[in-house]
């Protein structure tokens, strides 16, 4: 229900700011055939309309305007609504996973997806098939986010022990360390396996031999991966 509420608020905002769309319509010839934003949105969302080149060029027009305008806050509701079906699909796909992560709720998930989306709007290259490329990258980011959560939960569940050092026992330091590992993994400096080993051995003080057994690796492999991490 949360994603529907968010989108409903955005629709209200778009209705209030009809002038934003009309200004775009007067600026770009490609939009002139769509008298209202709803007309445009319905065309883009109708699967029977198979002029994919036109659809792609319309989206490119909005993205180009978004990346160059000073008024991103006015334009973002319109672009989010253009991507509405795909964003809802991602939300409902991962909504099922919230059961396993009680620290997250539906609002967190909706915020996460929209944050990733706005990040992509800002940074995406303006080329063909941009719609599918943006959605693909958002899916990958959300998948990566939940994968990191899974690794952390697995380490907590299987290797939970009181740390020997007072430093790592500090919650802020522990959180910073986990965030650092996530960042290193995202930058491909360490692998997911290396991150798992570092979490288990440093945060949860688990012996390397037990980690090796769990990961079906040799003790020497685990020792080397930890050293390289």
Coordinates of C-alpha atoms in Angstrom, one line a residue:
X1 CA 0.0 0.0 0.0
X2 CA 2.9 2.4 0.7
X3 CA 4.0 2.7 -2.9
X4 CA 0.5 3.4 -4.0
X5 CA 0.2 6.2 -1.4
X6 CA 3.5 7.7 -2.6
X7 CA 2.5 7.6 -6.2
X8 CA -1.0 9.0 -5.4
X9 CA 0.7 12.0 -3.8
X10 CA 2.9 12.4 -6.8
X11 CA -0.1 12.4 -9.1
X12 CA -1.7 15.1 -7.0
X13 CA 1.5 17.1 -7.3
X14 CA 1.6 16.7 -11.1
X15 CA -2.1 17.7 -11.3
X16 CA -1.3 20.9 -9.4
X17 CA 1.6 21.7 -11.6
X18 CA 0.0 21.3 -15.1
X19 CA 2.0 24.3 -16.1
X20 CA 5.2 22.3 -15.8
X21 CA 4.1 19.9 -18.5
X22 CA 2.6 22.6 -20.7
X23 CA 5.9 24.4 -20.6
X24 CA 7.7 21.3 -21.7
X25 CA 5.1 20.7 -24.4
X26 CA 5.7 24.2 -25.8
X27 CA 9.4 23.6 -25.7
X28 CA 9.6 20.1 -27.3
X29 CA 7.9 19.3 -30.6
X30 CA 7.8 15.6 -29.7
X31 CA 5.3 16.3 -26.9
X32 CA 2.9 18.5 -28.8
X33 CA 0.6 15.6 -29.8
X34 CA -0.1 14.9 -26.1
X35 CA -2.4 17.6 -24.8
X36 CA -2.1 16.6 -21.2
X37 CA 0.4 14.7 -19.1
X38 CA -2.1 12.0 -18.6
X39 CA -2.4 11.6 -22.4
X40 CA 1.3 11.2 -22.6
X41 CA 1.5 8.8 -19.6
X42 CA -1.3 6.6 -21.0
X43 CA 0.5 6.4 -24.4
X44 CA 3.7 5.3 -22.7
X45 CA 2.0 2.7 -20.5
X46 CA -0.2 1.2 -23.2
X47 CA 1.5 -2.0 -24.3
X48 CA -0.5 -1.9 -27.5
X49 CA 1.4 1.2 -28.6
X50 CA 4.4 -0.4 -30.2
X51 CA 6.2 2.7 -31.4
X52 CA 9.1 2.1 -29.1
X53 CA 11.3 4.6 -30.8
X54 CA 8.9 7.4 -30.0
X55 CA 8.5 6.2 -26.5
X56 CA 12.3 6.1 -26.0
X57 CA 12.7 9.5 -27.5
X58 CA 10.0 10.9 -25.2
X59 CA 11.8 9.5 -22.1
X60 CA 15.1 10.8 -23.4
X61 CA 13.5 14.3 -23.7
X62 CA 12.4 14.2 -20.1
X63 CA 15.8 12.9 -18.9
X64 CA 17.6 15.6 -20.8
X65 CA 15.4 18.2 -19.3
X66 CA 15.9 16.8 -15.8
X67 CA 19.7 16.6 -16.1
X68 CA 19.9 20.3 -17.2
X69 CA 17.2 22.0 -15.3
X70 CA 17.6 23.8 -12.0
X71 CA 14.1 22.8 -11.1
X72 CA 14.5 19.0 -10.6
X73 CA 12.0 19.0 -7.8
X74 CA 9.3 20.2 -10.1
X75 CA 10.1 17.7 -12.8
X76 CA 10.8 14.6 -10.8
X77 CA 7.1 13.7 -10.0
X78 CA 6.4 13.6 -13.7
X79 CA 9.4 11.3 -14.5
X80 CA 8.6 9.0 -11.6
X81 CA 5.0 8.6 -12.9
X82 CA 6.4 7.8 -16.3
X83 CA 8.3 4.9 -14.8
X84 CA 5.4 4.0 -12.4
X85 CA 4.6 0.5 -13.6
X86 CA 8.3 -0.6 -13.5
X87 CA 8.9 0.9 -10.1
X88 CA 5.8 -0.7 -8.7
X89 CA 6.9 -4.0 -10.1
X90 CA 10.3 -3.8 -8.3
X91 CA 8.5 -2.7 -5.0
X92 CA 6.2 -5.7 -5.0
X93 CA 8.9 -8.1 -5.9
X94 CA 11.0 -7.1 -2.9
X95 CA 8.1 -6.5 -0.6
X96 CA 8.0 -10.2 0.0
X97 CA 11.5 -10.1 1.3
X98 CA 10.6 -7.7 4.1
X99 CA 9.3 -10.6 6.2
X100 CA 12.9 -11.7 6.6
X101 CA 14.2 -8.3 7.6
X102 CA 12.0 -6.8 10.4
X103 CA 14.3 -3.8 10.6
X104 CA 12.9 -2.7 7.3
X105 CA 9.3 -1.6 6.5
X106 CA 7.5 -0.8 3.3
X107 CA 8.3 2.9 3.6
X108 CA 12.0 2.0 3.8
X109 CA 11.7 -0.1 0.6
X110 CA 9.8 2.6 -1.3
X111 CA 12.3 5.2 -0.2
X112 CA 15.2 3.0 -1.2
X113 CA 13.8 2.3 -4.7
X114 CA 13.0 6.0 -5.3
X115 CA 16.5 7.0 -4.1
X116 CA 18.1 4.6 -6.5
X117 CA 15.8 5.9 -9.3
X118 CA 16.6 9.5 -8.7
X119 CA 20.3 8.7 -8.6
X120 CA 20.0 7.0 -12.0
X121 CA 18.1 9.9 -13.5
X122 CA 21.0 12.2 -12.5
X123 CA 23.8 10.0 -13.9
X124 CA 22.3 8.0 -16.8
X125 CA 23.8 8.5 -20.2
X126 CA 21.2 9.7 -22.7
X127 CA 21.2 6.9 -25.2
X128 CA 18.7 4.4 -26.7
X129 CA 16.8 1.9 -24.6
X130 CA 17.4 4.2 -21.6
X131 CA 14.2 3.1 -19.9
X132 CA 15.2 -0.6 -19.7
X133 CA 18.8 0.3 -18.8
X134 CA 17.7 2.5 -15.9
X135 CA 15.2 -0.1 -14.6
X136 CA 17.9 -2.8 -15.0
X137 CA 20.4 -0.9 -12.9
X138 CA 17.8 -0.1 -10.2
X139 CA 17.0 -3.9 -10.0
X140 CA 20.6 -4.7 -9.7
X141 CA 21.1 -2.1 -6.9
X142 CA 18.1 -3.3 -4.9
X143 CA 19.2 -6.9 -5.4
X144 CA 22.7 -6.0 -4.2
X145 CA 21.3 -4.2 -1.2
X146 CA 19.3 -7.3 -0.1
X147 CA 22.2 -9.5 -0.9
X148 CA 24.4 -7.5 1.5
X149 CA 21.6 -7.8 4.2
X150 CA 21.6 -11.5 3.6
X151 CA 25.3 -11.8 4.2
X152 CA 25.1 -9.7 7.3
X153 CA 22.2 -11.7 8.7
X154 CA 23.9 -15.0 7.9
X155 CA 27.1 -13.9 9.6
X156 CA 25.1 -12.8 12.7
X157 CA 23.1 -16.0 12.8
X158 CA 26.0 -18.5 12.2
X159 CA 28.9 -16.7 13.9
X160 CA 27.3 -14.7 16.7
X161 CA 29.8 -14.3 19.5
X162 CA 30.9 -11.5 21.8
X163 CA 33.9 -9.7 20.3
X164 CA 37.1 -9.9 22.2
X165 CA 38.0 -6.3 21.7
X166 CA 36.2 -3.4 23.2
X167 CA 36.6 -1.4 20.0
X168 CA 34.6 -3.7 17.7
X169 CA 32.0 -4.1 20.4
X170 CA 31.1 -0.4 19.9
X171 CA 27.9 -0.3 17.8
X172 CA 28.9 2.8 15.8
X173 CA 32.4 1.3 15.0
X174 CA 30.8 -2.0 14.1
X175 CA 28.4 -0.2 11.8
X176 CA 31.2 1.8 10.2
X177 CA 33.2 -1.4 9.6
X178 CA 30.2 -3.1 7.9
X179 CA 29.6 0.0 5.8
X180 CA 33.2 0.1 4.8
X181 CA 33.1 -3.6 3.7
X182 CA 30.0 -2.9 1.7
X183 CA 31.7 0.0 0.0
X184 CA 34.8 -2.1 -0.7
X185 CA 32.6 -4.8 -2.2
X186 CA 30.7 -2.3 -4.3
X187 CA 34.0 -0.9 -5.7
X188 CA 35.0 -4.5 -6.4
X189 CA 38.1 -4.2 -4.1
X190 CA 36.9 -7.3 -2.2
X191 CA 34.6 -10.1 -3.2
X192 CA 31.4 -11.1 -1.4
X193 CA 33.2 -14.1 0.0
X194 CA 36.0 -12.0 1.4
X195 CA 33.5 -9.7 3.0
X196 CA 31.7 -12.6 4.5
X197 CA 35.0 -13.9 6.0
X198 CA 36.0 -10.5 7.4
X199 CA 32.5 -10.0 9.0
X200 CA 32.6 -13.5 10.6
X201 CA 36.2 -13.3 11.8
X202 CA 36.5 -9.7 12.9
X203 CA 33.0 -8.7 14.0
X204 CA 31.9 -12.1 15.3
X205 CA 35.3 -13.5 16.3
X206 CA 34.7 -16.8 14.6
X207 CA 37.7 -19.2 14.0
X208 CA 38.9 -19.4 10.5
X209 CA 38.6 -23.2 10.5
X210 CA 34.9 -23.0 11.2
X211 CA 34.4 -20.3 8.5
X212 CA 36.3 -22.6 6.0
X213 CA 34.0 -25.5 6.9
X214 CA 30.9 -23.3 6.4
X215 CA 32.0 -22.0 3.1
X216 CA 33.4 -25.3 1.9
X217 CA 36.8 -23.9 1.5
X218 CA 40.2 -25.0 2.7
X219 CA 41.7 -23.3 5.8
X220 CA 44.5 -21.9 3.7
X221 CA 42.0 -20.4 1.2
X222 CA 40.1 -18.6 3.9
X223 CA 43.3 -17.4 5.5
X224 CA 44.6 -16.0 2.2
X225 CA 41.2 -14.4 1.4
X226 CA 41.1 -12.7 4.8
X227 CA 44.7 -11.5 4.3
X228 CA 43.9 -10.1 0.9
X229 CA 40.8 -8.4 2.2

